[in-house]
Coordinates of C-alpha atoms in Angstrom, one line a residue:
M1 CA -119.1 -148.4 -68.7
T2 CA -116.5 -146.3 -69.0
L3 CA -113.1 -146.7 -71.5
R4 CA -111.3 -145.6 -68.2
V5 CA -113.0 -148.4 -66.2
A6 CA -113.5 -150.5 -68.1
L7 CA -109.5 -150.5 -69.2
V8 CA -108.5 -150.1 -65.0
L9 CA -110.3 -153.8 -64.5
S10 CA -108.6 -154.6 -67.8
L11 CA -105.7 -154.5 -66.2
S12 CA -106.6 -155.0 -62.7
L13 CA -104.0 -158.4 -62.2
L14 CA -101.1 -156.6 -63.4
T15 CA -98.6 -155.9 -60.2
G16 CA -96.8 -153.6 -60.3
P17 CA -93.1 -154.4 -61.9
A18 CA -95.8 -156.0 -64.5
L19 CA -96.9 -152.7 -65.5
G20 CA -93.3 -151.1 -66.1
Q21 CA -92.9 -153.5 -68.8
D22 CA -96.8 -152.9 -70.0
R23 CA -96.1 -149.7 -70.7
V24 CA -96.3 -150.0 -74.8
D25 CA -99.8 -151.9 -74.1
V26 CA -100.7 -148.5 -71.5
E27 CA -99.7 -145.8 -74.5
Q28 CA -101.8 -147.6 -76.8
Q29 CA -104.1 -147.2 -74.1
F30 CA -103.5 -143.4 -74.4
R31 CA -104.5 -142.9 -78.1
A32 CA -107.1 -145.3 -78.2
W33 CA -109.1 -143.4 -74.7
L34 CA -107.5 -140.1 -76.8
E35 CA -110.1 -141.1 -79.6
Q36 CA -112.9 -142.6 -77.7
T37 CA -112.9 -139.5 -75.1
V38 CA -110.9 -136.7 -76.0
W39 CA -111.7 -136.4 -79.5
P40 CA -115.7 -136.4 -79.7
R41 CA -115.7 -134.1 -76.3
A42 CA -113.1 -131.7 -78.1
R43 CA -115.5 -131.6 -81.4
A44 CA -118.1 -130.5 -80.0
E45 CA -116.5 -127.6 -78.6
G46 CA -115.8 -126.1 -81.7
V47 CA -111.7 -127.9 -82.3
T48 CA -111.4 -129.1 -85.7
R49 CA -110.2 -132.2 -86.7
A50 CA -106.7 -130.2 -87.6
T51 CA -106.1 -128.5 -84.2
F52 CA -107.0 -131.7 -82.8
D53 CA -104.3 -133.7 -84.9
T54 CA -101.6 -131.8 -84.5
A55 CA -101.5 -130.4 -80.2
L56 CA -101.9 -133.9 -80.0
G57 CA -100.8 -136.8 -82.4
G58 CA -97.6 -137.7 -81.6
V59 CA -98.3 -137.1 -77.7
A60 CA -96.4 -140.2 -75.6
L61 CA -97.7 -140.0 -71.4
D62 CA -95.0 -138.6 -69.2
W63 CA -93.8 -141.8 -67.1
D64 CA -91.7 -139.1 -65.4
L65 CA -94.6 -136.4 -63.6
P66 CA -95.8 -137.3 -59.8
D67 CA -98.9 -138.6 -58.6
L68 CA -99.7 -141.3 -61.3
F69 CA -101.8 -144.1 -61.5
P70 CA -101.1 -145.3 -63.9
P71 CA -105.0 -148.7 -65.3
G72 CA -103.7 -151.7 -62.8
T73 CA -103.3 -149.9 -60.0
S74 CA -105.5 -148.8 -57.8
G75 CA -105.5 -145.9 -54.4
Q76 CA -102.7 -144.1 -53.8
T77 CA -98.8 -144.8 -52.9
P78 CA -98.2 -142.4 -49.7
Q79 CA -96.0 -139.9 -50.6
R80 CA -93.3 -138.4 -47.0
Q81 CA -93.1 -134.8 -48.4
H82 CA -91.5 -131.7 -47.4
Q83 CA -92.3 -129.4 -48.5
A84 CA -92.8 -125.4 -47.2
E85 CA -95.8 -125.1 -45.7
F86 CA -95.9 -128.3 -43.5
N87 CA -92.4 -127.3 -43.0
S88 CA -90.6 -124.7 -41.8
P89 CA -92.7 -121.1 -43.6
A90 CA -89.4 -120.1 -42.8
D91 CA -88.4 -121.7 -46.6
Y92 CA -90.4 -120.5 -47.9
F93 CA -89.4 -117.1 -47.9
S94 CA -85.7 -117.2 -48.5
R95 CA -83.0 -114.0 -48.3
G96 CA -82.3 -115.1 -51.9
A97 CA -85.5 -115.8 -53.4
V98 CA -87.5 -112.5 -51.6
E99 CA -85.0 -110.0 -51.8
G100 CA -84.4 -111.6 -56.1
A101 CA -87.9 -111.2 -56.5
A102 CA -87.7 -107.2 -55.2
A103 CA -84.7 -107.0 -57.2
V104 CA -85.5 -107.6 -60.0
G105 CA -90.0 -106.6 -59.7
R106 CA -87.5 -102.5 -59.2
Q107 CA -86.6 -103.0 -62.1
M108 CA -90.1 -103.9 -63.9
A109 CA -91.6 -101.4 -62.5
S110 CA -89.9 -98.7 -64.0
R111 CA -90.0 -100.3 -67.2
H112 CA -93.6 -101.6 -67.7
A113 CA -94.5 -98.3 -65.6
A114 CA -97.1 -97.2 -68.4
T115 CA -98.5 -100.6 -68.6
L116 CA -98.4 -101.3 -64.7
D117 CA -100.1 -97.7 -63.9
A118 CA -103.2 -98.4 -66.7
V119 CA -104.2 -101.7 -65.5
E120 CA -104.2 -100.2 -62.7
Q121 CA -106.2 -98.1 -63.4
A122 CA -107.8 -100.4 -65.2
T123 CA -108.3 -103.4 -62.9
G124 CA -108.0 -101.5 -58.5
V125 CA -105.1 -103.6 -58.4
P126 CA -101.5 -102.5 -57.6
G127 CA -99.2 -102.8 -60.2
R128 CA -95.9 -103.7 -56.8
I129 CA -99.0 -107.2 -56.8
I130 CA -99.5 -107.8 -60.1
L131 CA -95.2 -107.2 -60.8
A132 CA -94.7 -109.8 -56.9
I133 CA -97.2 -112.5 -58.9
W134 CA -95.4 -112.9 -61.9
G135 CA -92.5 -112.4 -60.5
R136 CA -92.5 -115.2 -58.5
E137 CA -94.4 -117.4 -61.5
S138 CA -91.9 -117.3 -64.0
G139 CA -89.1 -115.3 -62.8
Y140 CA -90.2 -112.1 -64.9
G141 CA -91.0 -114.8 -68.2
R142 CA -87.3 -115.5 -67.3
V143 CA -87.3 -119.3 -66.4
P144 CA -88.0 -121.5 -69.3
I145 CA -90.9 -123.4 -68.4
P146 CA -90.1 -127.1 -70.4
N147 CA -92.8 -129.2 -70.5
D148 CA -95.6 -130.1 -73.7
A149 CA -99.1 -129.1 -72.6
F150 CA -100.6 -131.5 -73.8
E151 CA -98.3 -133.8 -72.7
V152 CA -98.4 -133.1 -69.3
L153 CA -102.4 -132.5 -69.8
G154 CA -102.8 -135.9 -72.5
T155 CA -100.8 -137.8 -69.3
R156 CA -103.1 -136.8 -66.1
G157 CA -106.2 -136.3 -67.7
F158 CA -105.2 -140.1 -68.4
M159 CA -103.8 -141.8 -65.7
G160 CA -103.1 -138.7 -62.7
A161 CA -105.5 -138.5 -59.7
R162 CA -107.5 -135.9 -60.9
P163 CA -108.7 -136.9 -64.3
D164 CA -112.0 -135.1 -65.2
Y165 CA -110.4 -132.2 -63.6
F166 CA -107.3 -132.2 -66.2
T167 CA -109.1 -133.4 -69.1
D168 CA -110.9 -130.2 -69.4
E169 CA -108.3 -128.7 -69.1
L170 CA -106.5 -131.0 -72.7
I171 CA -110.0 -129.8 -74.2
A172 CA -109.4 -126.3 -72.7
A173 CA -105.9 -126.0 -74.3
L174 CA -106.9 -128.2 -77.1
R175 CA -109.6 -124.2 -77.7
I176 CA -107.0 -121.9 -77.1
V177 CA -105.0 -123.6 -80.5
E178 CA -108.0 -123.2 -82.0
G179 CA -109.2 -119.7 -81.0
G180 CA -105.1 -119.1 -83.2
S181 CA -103.1 -117.1 -80.2
V182 CA -100.4 -119.4 -79.9
A183 CA -99.7 -122.9 -82.1
A184 CA -99.4 -126.4 -80.9
G185 CA -96.1 -126.1 -80.5
D186 CA -95.3 -123.7 -78.1
M187 CA -97.7 -124.3 -75.6
R188 CA -94.8 -124.6 -73.2
S189 CA -96.2 -125.6 -69.8
S190 CA -95.2 -127.1 -66.5
W191 CA -95.3 -129.8 -64.4
A192 CA -98.6 -129.1 -63.1
G193 CA -100.5 -128.3 -66.9
A194 CA -99.7 -124.4 -66.5
L195 CA -99.5 -122.5 -68.6
G196 CA -97.4 -119.2 -70.2
Q197 CA -95.8 -116.0 -67.8
P198 CA -98.7 -115.8 -65.3
Q199 CA -99.1 -119.9 -65.1
F200 CA -102.5 -120.4 -65.3
M201 CA -104.5 -123.2 -66.2
P202 CA -105.6 -123.3 -70.0
S203 CA -109.2 -123.1 -68.5
S204 CA -108.2 -119.2 -67.2
V205 CA -106.7 -119.0 -70.5
L206 CA -109.7 -119.2 -72.2
D207 CA -111.3 -116.7 -69.4
F208 CA -109.1 -114.1 -67.4
A209 CA -105.6 -113.8 -70.5
A210 CA -106.3 -109.9 -71.7
D211 CA -104.7 -108.1 -74.2
G212 CA -102.3 -105.0 -72.9
D213 CA -100.3 -103.9 -75.3
G214 CA -103.4 -103.5 -78.0
D215 CA -102.2 -105.7 -80.5
G216 CA -105.4 -107.6 -80.6
Q217 CA -104.2 -110.6 -78.8
A218 CA -103.6 -111.5 -75.2
D219 CA -100.4 -113.5 -76.0
I220 CA -98.8 -114.5 -72.2
W221 CA -95.7 -116.6 -72.9
N222 CA -94.8 -113.7 -75.0
S223 CA -96.0 -110.8 -73.5
D224 CA -95.3 -108.2 -70.7
A225 CA -97.7 -106.1 -71.3
D226 CA -100.5 -109.2 -72.4
T227 CA -99.0 -111.4 -68.9
I228 CA -99.2 -108.2 -66.9
A229 CA -103.6 -107.4 -67.9
S230 CA -104.0 -110.6 -68.1
I231 CA -103.1 -111.5 -63.7
G232 CA -104.7 -107.5 -63.5
N233 CA -107.9 -109.2 -65.2
Y234 CA -107.9 -112.1 -62.9
L235 CA -107.4 -110.6 -59.5
S236 CA -109.8 -108.0 -60.3
R237 CA -112.8 -110.7 -61.7
H238 CA -111.6 -112.6 -58.6
G239 CA -113.1 -109.8 -55.9
W240 CA -109.9 -107.6 -55.5
V241 CA -111.4 -104.8 -53.2
K242 CA -109.8 -101.2 -55.0
G243 CA -108.1 -99.3 -52.4
R244 CA -107.5 -100.9 -49.4
D245 CA -104.0 -103.4 -48.7
W246 CA -103.6 -107.3 -48.1
G247 CA -102.7 -107.0 -44.8
F248 CA -100.1 -105.3 -42.1
E249 CA -98.4 -107.7 -39.9
V250 CA -98.8 -107.4 -36.3
T251 CA -98.4 -108.5 -32.7
V252 CA -100.6 -110.5 -31.5
P253 CA -100.3 -110.8 -27.2
S254 CA -101.4 -114.3 -26.2
S255 CA -105.1 -112.9 -25.0
V256 CA -105.9 -113.5 -28.0
S257 CA -106.0 -117.3 -29.1
C258 CA -104.8 -118.2 -31.9
S259 CA -107.6 -120.1 -32.8
L260 CA -109.3 -117.1 -33.8
E261 CA -107.6 -117.0 -36.6
G262 CA -109.7 -117.8 -40.2
P263 CA -111.4 -115.9 -43.1
D264 CA -114.8 -117.2 -41.3
Q265 CA -114.1 -115.4 -38.1
G266 CA -113.4 -111.8 -39.1
R267 CA -114.2 -108.6 -37.5
P268 CA -113.5 -104.7 -37.8
I269 CA -109.6 -103.4 -37.7
A270 CA -110.4 -101.3 -35.1
E271 CA -111.7 -104.3 -33.3
W272 CA -108.3 -105.9 -33.4
E273 CA -107.4 -103.0 -31.9
G274 CA -109.5 -103.1 -29.1
M275 CA -108.4 -106.3 -28.3
G276 CA -105.1 -106.1 -28.1
I277 CA -103.2 -106.5 -31.8
R278 CA -101.0 -104.0 -32.3
R279 CA -99.3 -103.5 -36.4
I280 CA -95.3 -103.7 -35.5
G281 CA -93.2 -101.3 -35.5
G282 CA -96.3 -98.7 -33.3
R283 CA -97.6 -96.9 -36.8
A284 CA -101.4 -96.8 -37.2
F285 CA -103.2 -99.2 -38.9
P286 CA -104.4 -97.1 -42.2
E287 CA -107.6 -94.8 -41.4
H288 CA -109.5 -96.6 -44.0
E289 CA -108.6 -99.5 -43.2
Q290 CA -110.0 -98.8 -38.9
Q291 CA -113.7 -100.2 -39.5
A292 CA -113.4 -102.2 -41.9
E293 CA -113.1 -106.2 -42.0
G294 CA -109.3 -107.7 -40.9
F295 CA -108.8 -111.6 -40.9
L296 CA -106.4 -112.9 -38.4
L297 CA -103.7 -115.2 -39.5
M298 CA -100.4 -117.4 -38.4
P299 CA -99.4 -119.3 -41.1
A300 CA -96.9 -120.8 -38.4
G301 CA -98.9 -120.4 -35.2
R302 CA -96.7 -118.2 -32.7
H303 CA -94.0 -119.7 -34.1
G304 CA -93.4 -117.3 -36.9
P305 CA -94.9 -114.2 -37.8
A306 CA -98.5 -113.2 -38.1
F307 CA -101.4 -110.4 -39.5
L308 CA -104.1 -109.0 -39.4
V309 CA -105.1 -109.9 -43.8
T310 CA -108.2 -108.1 -45.8
P311 CA -110.6 -109.5 -48.6
N312 CA -107.4 -109.0 -51.0
F313 CA -105.6 -111.9 -48.8
Y314 CA -108.0 -114.7 -51.0
V315 CA -107.8 -112.8 -53.9
L316 CA -104.6 -114.3 -53.5
K317 CA -105.4 -117.1 -52.9
D318 CA -108.1 -117.8 -54.7
Y319 CA -104.2 -117.8 -57.6
N320 CA -102.3 -120.3 -55.5
T321 CA -104.3 -121.0 -52.7
S322 CA -101.2 -121.2 -50.1
D323 CA -101.6 -118.6 -47.3
L324 CA -97.2 -118.9 -47.8
Y325 CA -98.0 -118.0 -51.2
A326 CA -100.1 -115.1 -50.4
L327 CA -98.3 -114.2 -48.2
F328 CA -95.1 -114.5 -50.3
V329 CA -96.4 -112.2 -52.3
G330 CA -98.0 -108.9 -51.0
H331 CA -94.3 -109.0 -49.0
V332 CA -92.6 -108.6 -51.9
G333 CA -94.8 -106.1 -53.6
D334 CA -94.7 -103.8 -50.3
R335 CA -91.2 -104.4 -51.4
I336 CA -90.8 -103.7 -54.7
Q337 CA -92.7 -100.4 -54.5
Y338 CA -91.6 -99.6 -50.6
G339 CA -88.5 -100.6 -50.0
S340 CA -89.9 -102.2 -46.7
G341 CA -87.3 -104.7 -45.6
D342 CA -87.5 -108.2 -43.5
F343 CA -91.0 -109.9 -41.2
A344 CA -90.5 -107.8 -38.1
A345 CA -90.8 -111.4 -36.7
S346 CA -88.6 -114.2 -36.6
W347 CA -89.4 -117.4 -38.1
D348 CA -89.5 -120.7 -35.7
D349 CA -87.6 -123.6 -36.7
V350 CA -90.5 -125.3 -36.6
G351 CA -90.8 -128.7 -38.8
G352 CA -89.3 -132.5 -39.5
L353 CA -92.8 -134.2 -40.1
V354 CA -93.9 -134.8 -43.6
R355 CA -97.6 -134.6 -44.8
S356 CA -97.5 -137.8 -43.4
D357 CA -97.5 -137.4 -40.3
V358 CA -100.3 -133.7 -40.6
A359 CA -102.4 -135.8 -42.1
A360 CA -102.8 -138.3 -39.0
M361 CA -102.8 -135.1 -36.6
Q362 CA -105.9 -133.9 -39.0
R363 CA -107.5 -137.6 -39.1
A364 CA -107.2 -137.8 -34.8
L365 CA -108.7 -134.2 -34.5
E366 CA -111.5 -134.8 -37.0
T367 CA -111.9 -138.3 -34.5
L368 CA -112.7 -135.5 -31.4
G369 CA -115.1 -133.9 -33.7
H370 CA -113.0 -130.2 -35.7
D371 CA -113.0 -129.9 -39.0
V372 CA -110.0 -129.5 -40.6
G373 CA -110.7 -128.9 -43.4
G374 CA -109.5 -132.9 -44.7
A375 CA -107.8 -134.4 -44.2
D376 CA -104.4 -134.6 -46.7
G377 CA -102.0 -133.2 -45.0
L378 CA -101.5 -129.7 -46.0
P379 CA -101.9 -127.6 -42.4
G380 CA -104.1 -124.4 -43.4
F381 CA -106.1 -122.4 -41.2
K382 CA -108.9 -124.6 -39.8
T383 CA -106.0 -127.0 -39.6
R384 CA -103.5 -124.8 -37.3
R385 CA -106.4 -123.6 -35.1
S386 CA -107.9 -126.8 -34.6
I387 CA -105.0 -128.1 -34.1
G388 CA -105.0 -124.5 -30.6
R389 CA -109.1 -125.3 -29.7
W390 CA -107.9 -128.9 -28.9
Q391 CA -105.1 -127.8 -27.5
E392 CA -107.2 -125.1 -25.1
A393 CA -109.1 -128.0 -24.3
S394 CA -105.6 -130.1 -22.4
G395 CA -104.8 -127.1 -20.9
R396 CA -101.9 -126.4 -22.9
S397 CA -101.1 -123.1 -24.3
P398 CA -101.8 -123.1 -27.5
T399 CA -99.8 -123.1 -30.8
C400 CA -101.7 -124.1 -33.4
F401 CA -99.2 -125.3 -35.5
P402 CA -98.5 -128.9 -36.0
E403 CA -95.4 -129.8 -34.0
L404 CA -94.2 -134.5 -33.7
D405 CA -94.9 -134.2 -30.2
L406 CA -98.7 -132.5 -31.0
V407 CA -98.7 -135.5 -33.3
Q408 CA -97.1 -138.3 -30.6
D409 CA -99.9 -137.7 -28.6
L410 CA -102.8 -137.2 -30.4
V411 CA -103.0 -140.4 -32.6
R412 CA -102.3 -143.4 -30.4

C-alpha cells in the first residue's frame, strides 16, 4: 500500500469541516510524503540532500490553490466555471489584451531584432510567433510570477487532481536547482507550477530551455534572449514546419459543414478552396500553401470567425492545448509583424453555459455514439463537430457550438 493510499484510508471518515480543523495533521502527513516518497525518487535522479532540504525544508501546503483533494476526501467537487473556452470566445480576444500584446510586441521586435533573427534562422520559427507567446505568457517578462514553485508543485503532487504528474514535475524542479541554473528561492511559478517568462513546466525547462545570450546558462527567469531562444527551441522540436504560416481567416459557405473541422480531416488548401472556402478580403492563398494540407477551424462554430489552419497551428497547441490560445498567438503575431487588424468576422454573444452544462451535453452525445474527446466540459473540436453531426442528423441547421437550447434537448 502506498503512503498516499494509506493516508486517504486513515482519514476517510473525516468530514469537510473536520478536515479543516485537522490541517496541522495533514501538513505533518505532507512532510512524511516528502520524506518517504519524494526524497527517494529525487535521490535516484541525482538530487543531493542539501538541494532537497534547501528547496523543500520550509515548504508548507498552499491551501488556496484550486482543485485540491486533501486526504480523507474523495471524488471531485463540481465546479461551475465560466471561461472563454466554453462561454463567449470573444472574451479571449478583448481589445485591450490583443492590442496591448501587439503594441509591446512591436517594441520588443525592434529591441531584440538580432536575437529573434538568429533564433528564426536556427529553428525556422518566425519571430512574431515567439513574441506573441512571450507576451501571452508573461507580458514580455513584465507580469510578476507570484508563487513559490516548490510550494505549488508539492501541494499539487500531494493532494492535487493529478498527483502523479505534479510529483514528476516536482522532481524535475529539484533537478533544475541541482543543475545550478537557478537558486531554489528564485524558483517562482504560476498557480499551476509553470516557470519563468515562457511559463514552462519544470520538465520542459529541462528538455527545451536554451541559451540565447551565450553565457552558458539557460535562464528563463531573467534573460530575454534565453526566453526567446527557449520558446523557439520548444516549437521547433515540437514540429514547427519552416516556411508555412499558422493559418488564414476564411469564409465558409453553408454548403460546407462545420462538422468537417479538425486535424484529422485535413485536405489540400486548394481543395478547400474548390469547395467554396475563400480567404478573407478576396486575397489568394500563398502559392506554396495551395497544395499543402490545411484544416478547418471554427472555434465558435457558426457563431464566430472561421479559419484554415496549417500543422503549425497544432504545434502552437502543444504549447497550450486551447484552440483559442493558439489562435490568439497567431493573431497577435500577425498584428506585430503586419499591423493587421481585427478578425473580419465578429464573435456572436454566445455562451451562458458553465462547464457542467457542456459536460452533460458531452455525456449525452457519447451515449448516442459520438466521439467528443471526453466529457471534460471543454468544447474542443471533437465536441463541436459532434454537436454539428447531431444537429444534421436531427434535421437542424448545424452550428457546431454548445448552446442552452441544445443542452435542454440533448439532456433529458
